[in-house]
Short mmCIF file of C-alpha atoms and ligand atoms in Angstrom, two decimals:
data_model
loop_
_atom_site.label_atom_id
_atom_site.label_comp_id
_atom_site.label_asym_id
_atom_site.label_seq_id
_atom_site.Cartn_x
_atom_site.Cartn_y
_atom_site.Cartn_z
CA UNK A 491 79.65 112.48 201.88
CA UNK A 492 81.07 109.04 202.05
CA UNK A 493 83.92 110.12 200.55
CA UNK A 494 84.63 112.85 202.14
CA UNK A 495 88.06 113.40 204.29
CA UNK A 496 88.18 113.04 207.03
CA UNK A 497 87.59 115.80 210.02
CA UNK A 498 90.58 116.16 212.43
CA UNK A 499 91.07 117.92 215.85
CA UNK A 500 90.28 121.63 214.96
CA UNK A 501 88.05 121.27 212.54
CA UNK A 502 84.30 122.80 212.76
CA UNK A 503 81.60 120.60 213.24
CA UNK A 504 79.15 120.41 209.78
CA UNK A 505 75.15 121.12 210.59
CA UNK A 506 73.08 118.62 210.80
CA UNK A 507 70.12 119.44 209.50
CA UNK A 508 66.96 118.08 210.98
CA UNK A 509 65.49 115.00 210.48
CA UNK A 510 68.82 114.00 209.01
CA UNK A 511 70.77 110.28 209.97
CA UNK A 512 74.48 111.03 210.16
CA UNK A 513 77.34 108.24 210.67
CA UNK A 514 80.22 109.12 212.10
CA UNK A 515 82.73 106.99 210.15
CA UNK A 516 86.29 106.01 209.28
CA UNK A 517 86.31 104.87 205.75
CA UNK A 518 88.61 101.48 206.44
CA UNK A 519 86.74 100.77 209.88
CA UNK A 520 85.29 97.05 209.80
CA UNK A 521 82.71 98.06 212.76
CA UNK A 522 81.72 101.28 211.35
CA UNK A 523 80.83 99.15 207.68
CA UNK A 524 78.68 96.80 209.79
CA UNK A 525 76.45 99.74 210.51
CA UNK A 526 77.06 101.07 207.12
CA UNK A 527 76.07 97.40 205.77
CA UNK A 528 72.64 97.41 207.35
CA UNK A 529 71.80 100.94 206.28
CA UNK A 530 72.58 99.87 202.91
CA UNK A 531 70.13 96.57 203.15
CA UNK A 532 67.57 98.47 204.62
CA UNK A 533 68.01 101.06 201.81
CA UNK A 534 68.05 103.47 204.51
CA UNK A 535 69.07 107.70 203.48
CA UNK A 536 71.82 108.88 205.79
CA UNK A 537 74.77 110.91 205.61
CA UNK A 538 78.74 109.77 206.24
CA UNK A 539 80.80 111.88 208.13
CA UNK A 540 84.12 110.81 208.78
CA UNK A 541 86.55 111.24 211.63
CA UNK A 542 90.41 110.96 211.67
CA UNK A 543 91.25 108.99 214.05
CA UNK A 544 94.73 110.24 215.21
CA UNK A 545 93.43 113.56 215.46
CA UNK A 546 89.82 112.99 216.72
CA UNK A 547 88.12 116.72 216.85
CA UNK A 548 86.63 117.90 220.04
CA UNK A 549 82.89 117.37 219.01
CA UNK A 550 83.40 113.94 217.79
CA UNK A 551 84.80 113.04 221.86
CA UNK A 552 81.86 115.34 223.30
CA UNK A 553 79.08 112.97 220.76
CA UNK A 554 81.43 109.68 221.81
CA UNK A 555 83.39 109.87 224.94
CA UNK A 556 84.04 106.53 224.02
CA UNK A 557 86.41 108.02 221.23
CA UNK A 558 85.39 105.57 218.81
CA UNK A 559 83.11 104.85 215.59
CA UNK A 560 80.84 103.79 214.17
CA UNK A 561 78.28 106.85 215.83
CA UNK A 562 74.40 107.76 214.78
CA UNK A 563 73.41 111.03 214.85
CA UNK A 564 69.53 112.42 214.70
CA UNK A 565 68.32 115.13 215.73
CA UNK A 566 69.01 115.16 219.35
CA UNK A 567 69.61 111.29 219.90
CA UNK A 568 72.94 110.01 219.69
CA UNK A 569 74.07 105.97 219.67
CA UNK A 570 77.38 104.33 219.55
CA UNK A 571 78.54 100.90 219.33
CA UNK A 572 78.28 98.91 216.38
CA UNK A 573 76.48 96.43 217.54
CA UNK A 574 73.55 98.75 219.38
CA UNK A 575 73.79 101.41 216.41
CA UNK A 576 72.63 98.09 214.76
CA UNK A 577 70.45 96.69 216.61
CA UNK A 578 69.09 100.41 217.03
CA UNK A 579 68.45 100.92 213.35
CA UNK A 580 67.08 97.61 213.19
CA UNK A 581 64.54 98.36 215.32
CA UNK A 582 63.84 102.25 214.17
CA UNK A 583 63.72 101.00 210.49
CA UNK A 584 61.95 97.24 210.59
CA UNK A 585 62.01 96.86 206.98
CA UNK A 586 63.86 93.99 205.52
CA UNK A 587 64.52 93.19 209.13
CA UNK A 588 67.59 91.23 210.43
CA UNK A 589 67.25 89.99 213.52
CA UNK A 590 65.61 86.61 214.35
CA UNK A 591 62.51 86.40 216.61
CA UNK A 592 63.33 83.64 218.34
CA UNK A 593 65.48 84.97 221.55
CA UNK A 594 67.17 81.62 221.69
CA UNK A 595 68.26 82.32 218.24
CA UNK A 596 68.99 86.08 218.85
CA UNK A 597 71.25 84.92 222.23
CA UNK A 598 73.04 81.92 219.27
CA UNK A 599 73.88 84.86 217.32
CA UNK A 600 75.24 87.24 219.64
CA UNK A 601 77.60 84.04 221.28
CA UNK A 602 78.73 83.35 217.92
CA UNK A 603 79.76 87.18 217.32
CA UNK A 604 82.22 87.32 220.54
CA UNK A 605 83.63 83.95 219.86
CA UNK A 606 84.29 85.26 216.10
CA UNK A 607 85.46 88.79 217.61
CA UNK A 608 87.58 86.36 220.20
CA UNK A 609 89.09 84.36 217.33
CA UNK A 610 89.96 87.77 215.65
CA UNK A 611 92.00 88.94 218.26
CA UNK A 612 93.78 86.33 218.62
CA UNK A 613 94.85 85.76 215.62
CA UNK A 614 96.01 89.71 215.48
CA UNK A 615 98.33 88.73 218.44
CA UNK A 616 99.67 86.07 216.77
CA UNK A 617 100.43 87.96 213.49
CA UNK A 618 102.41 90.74 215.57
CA UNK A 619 104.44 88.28 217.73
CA UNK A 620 107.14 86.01 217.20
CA UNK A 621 107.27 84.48 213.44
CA UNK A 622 108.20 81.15 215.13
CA UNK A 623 104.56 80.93 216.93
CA UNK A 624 102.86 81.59 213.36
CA UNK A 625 102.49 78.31 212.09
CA UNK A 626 100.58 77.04 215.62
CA UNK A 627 98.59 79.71 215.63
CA UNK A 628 96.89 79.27 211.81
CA UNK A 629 96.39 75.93 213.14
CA UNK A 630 94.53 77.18 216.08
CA UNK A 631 92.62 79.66 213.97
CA UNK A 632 91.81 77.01 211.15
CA UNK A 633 90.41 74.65 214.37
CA UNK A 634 88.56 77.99 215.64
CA UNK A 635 86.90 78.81 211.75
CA UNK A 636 85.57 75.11 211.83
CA UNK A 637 82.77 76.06 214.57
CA UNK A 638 82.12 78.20 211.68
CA UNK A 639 81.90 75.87 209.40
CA UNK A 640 79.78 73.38 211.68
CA UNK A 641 77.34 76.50 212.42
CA UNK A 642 76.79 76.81 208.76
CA UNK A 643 76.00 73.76 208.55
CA UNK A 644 73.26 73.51 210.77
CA UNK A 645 71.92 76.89 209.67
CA UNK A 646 71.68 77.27 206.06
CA UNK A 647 73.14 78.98 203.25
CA UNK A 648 73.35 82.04 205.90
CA UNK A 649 74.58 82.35 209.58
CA UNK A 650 70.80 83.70 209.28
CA UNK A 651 69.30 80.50 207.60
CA UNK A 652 68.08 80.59 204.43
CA UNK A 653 68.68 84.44 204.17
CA UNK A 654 71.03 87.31 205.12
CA UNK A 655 70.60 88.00 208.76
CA UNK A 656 72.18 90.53 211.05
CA UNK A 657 74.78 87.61 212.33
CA UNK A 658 76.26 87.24 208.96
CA UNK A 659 76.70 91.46 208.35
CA UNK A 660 78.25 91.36 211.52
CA UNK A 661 81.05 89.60 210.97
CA UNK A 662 81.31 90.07 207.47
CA UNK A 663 83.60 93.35 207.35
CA UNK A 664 86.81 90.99 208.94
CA UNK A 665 86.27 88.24 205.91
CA UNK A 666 86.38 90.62 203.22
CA UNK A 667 89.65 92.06 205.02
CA UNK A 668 90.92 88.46 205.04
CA UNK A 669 91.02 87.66 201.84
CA UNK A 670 92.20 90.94 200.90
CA UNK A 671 95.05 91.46 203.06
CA UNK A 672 95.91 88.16 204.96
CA UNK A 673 96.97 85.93 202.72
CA UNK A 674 97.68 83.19 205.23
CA UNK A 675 94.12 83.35 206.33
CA UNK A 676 92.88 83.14 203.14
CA UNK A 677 94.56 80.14 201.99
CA UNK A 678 93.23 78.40 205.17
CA UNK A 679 89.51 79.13 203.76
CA UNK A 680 90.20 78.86 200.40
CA UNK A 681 92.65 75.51 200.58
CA UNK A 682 90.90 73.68 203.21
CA UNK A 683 88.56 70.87 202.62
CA UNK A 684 86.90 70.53 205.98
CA UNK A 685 85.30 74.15 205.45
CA UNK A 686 83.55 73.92 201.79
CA UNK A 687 79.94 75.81 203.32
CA UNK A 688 81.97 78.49 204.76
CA UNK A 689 83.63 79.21 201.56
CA UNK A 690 80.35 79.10 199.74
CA UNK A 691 79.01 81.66 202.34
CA UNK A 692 81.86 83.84 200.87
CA UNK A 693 81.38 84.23 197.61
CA UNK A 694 77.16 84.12 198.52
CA UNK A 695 77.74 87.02 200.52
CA UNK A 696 80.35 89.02 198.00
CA UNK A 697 77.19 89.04 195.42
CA UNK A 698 74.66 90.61 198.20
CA UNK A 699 74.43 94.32 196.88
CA UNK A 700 74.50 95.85 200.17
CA UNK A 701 78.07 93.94 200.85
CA UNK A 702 78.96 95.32 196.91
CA UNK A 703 77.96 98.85 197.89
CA UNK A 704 79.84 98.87 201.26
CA UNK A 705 83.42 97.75 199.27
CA UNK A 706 86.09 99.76 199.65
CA UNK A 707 88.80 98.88 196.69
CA UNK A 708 91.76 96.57 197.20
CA UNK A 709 94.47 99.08 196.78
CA UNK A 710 92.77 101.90 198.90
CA UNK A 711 92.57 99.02 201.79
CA UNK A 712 96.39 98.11 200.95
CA UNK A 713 97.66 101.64 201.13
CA UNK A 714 95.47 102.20 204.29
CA UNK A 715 96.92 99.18 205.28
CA UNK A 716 100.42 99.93 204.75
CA UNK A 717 100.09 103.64 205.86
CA UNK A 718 98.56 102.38 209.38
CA UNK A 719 101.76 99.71 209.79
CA UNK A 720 103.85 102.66 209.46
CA UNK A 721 101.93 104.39 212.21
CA UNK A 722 100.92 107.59 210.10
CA UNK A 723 97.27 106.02 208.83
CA UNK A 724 96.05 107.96 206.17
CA UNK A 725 92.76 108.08 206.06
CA UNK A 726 92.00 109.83 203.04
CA UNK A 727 93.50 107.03 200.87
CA UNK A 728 92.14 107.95 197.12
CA UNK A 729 90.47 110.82 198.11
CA UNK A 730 93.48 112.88 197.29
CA UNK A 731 92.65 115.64 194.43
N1 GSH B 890 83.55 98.23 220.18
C1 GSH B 890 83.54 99.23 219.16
C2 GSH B 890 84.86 99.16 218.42
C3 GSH B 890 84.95 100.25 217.35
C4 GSH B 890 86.41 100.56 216.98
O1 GSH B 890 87.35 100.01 217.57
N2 GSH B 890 86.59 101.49 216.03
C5 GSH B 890 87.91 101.95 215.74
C6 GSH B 890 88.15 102.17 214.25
S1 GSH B 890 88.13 100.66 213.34
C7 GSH B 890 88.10 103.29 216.42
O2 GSH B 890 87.23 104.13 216.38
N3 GSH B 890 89.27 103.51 217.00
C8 GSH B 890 89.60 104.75 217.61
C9 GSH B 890 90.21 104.57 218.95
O3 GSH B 890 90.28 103.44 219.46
O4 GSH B 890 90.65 105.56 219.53
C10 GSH B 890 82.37 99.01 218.22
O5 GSH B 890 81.93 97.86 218.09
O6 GSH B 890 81.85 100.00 217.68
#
């Protein structure tokens, strides 16, 4: 089911049996792989159904009015959000469980998500305006990554301490798009000397299996890439027979 196409406007919607987990999906979607990521570390059985976007089917709107995935599916309970349908399964399913105790530390981690999901967007504006306003705004973003770096620091060899936590699947899904498609971004982390735990966090994280399972390959994510730039995303990217 994971790599199945994806369901347009139209379409049917598949049974669900009972008892069954379904994710509604889009196979390049960083949000959608955080939820994907802690199913896979909490070796959790579901099944992937994915949604095209551009042509988003009738059922999918009526399950998400929101329009939007990741969405969990059981039965007759349905959650959407990443960051809930995480929370959510981290709480359903509390083995190998990823959020901290503390509520200090749990209120830490959720701060350092929106200033990482801030830093994203802004960077995104900068790489579709003017090429003049480039250069000041890696600089920006390479000031932003060092309260990354500082965080790291204090916590360990993960954003969770001494091991993976939900903080560091959550905003793992953008770094593995950074190296892989911004090269400007890339170089920043991989070239500068001011952010040497950050970059070990990297490669720590590229070994963790749930991260290995979740990996979509380069070229499908280029060709997704390009296909999305030219406004006519294709979602099915390597599933073509
Ligand atoms: N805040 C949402 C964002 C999810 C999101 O933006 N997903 C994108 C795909 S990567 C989407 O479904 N876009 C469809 C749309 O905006 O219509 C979350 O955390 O789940």
């Amino acid at each position: 089911m994971p790599n199945q196409k994806a369901f347009s406007a139209g379409s049917k919607v598949p049974t669900l049996e009972n008892g069954v987990l379904r994710v509604y999906s889009m196979r390049f979607c960083p949000y959608a792989q955080r939820t994907l990521l802690v199913l896979a570390h909490k070796n959790i059985p579901y099944e992937v159904v994915n949604i095209n976007l551009k042509s988003k089917p009738e059922w999918f709107l009526q399950k998400n009015p929101i329009g939007k995935v990741p969405v969990l599916e059981q039965d007759d309970k349905i959650v959407y959000e990443s960051l809930i349908c995480c929370d959510y399964l981290d709480q359903v399913y509390p083995q190998n469980r990823l959020t901290p105790e503390d509520p200090y530390r749990q209120a830490q981690d959720k701060m350092l998500i929106e200033h990482f999901a801030q830093m994203m967007t802004e960077f995104y504006k900068v790489r579709q305006g003017p090429p003049a306003e480039i250069p000041a705004g890696l600089e920006k973003f390479r000031k932003q990554m060092i309260r990354f770096e500082t965080e790291i620091q204090k916590r360990g060899d993960y954003f969770g301490g001494n091991k993976i936590q939900m903080i560091d699947f959550m905003i793992w899904p953008w770094f593995e798009r950074i190296f892989i498609m911004e090269k400007m971004l890339s170089q920043i982390i991989l070239s500068d000397e001011s952010l040497p735990k950050l970059l070990q966090w990297t490669l720590r994280m590229s070994e963790c299996l749930a991260v290995k399972q979740c990996r979509r390959p380069v070229e499908q994510h280029m060709e997704f890439f390009k296909t999305s730039k030219m406004g006519v995303p294709n979602y099915d990217v390597g599933l073509e027979e």
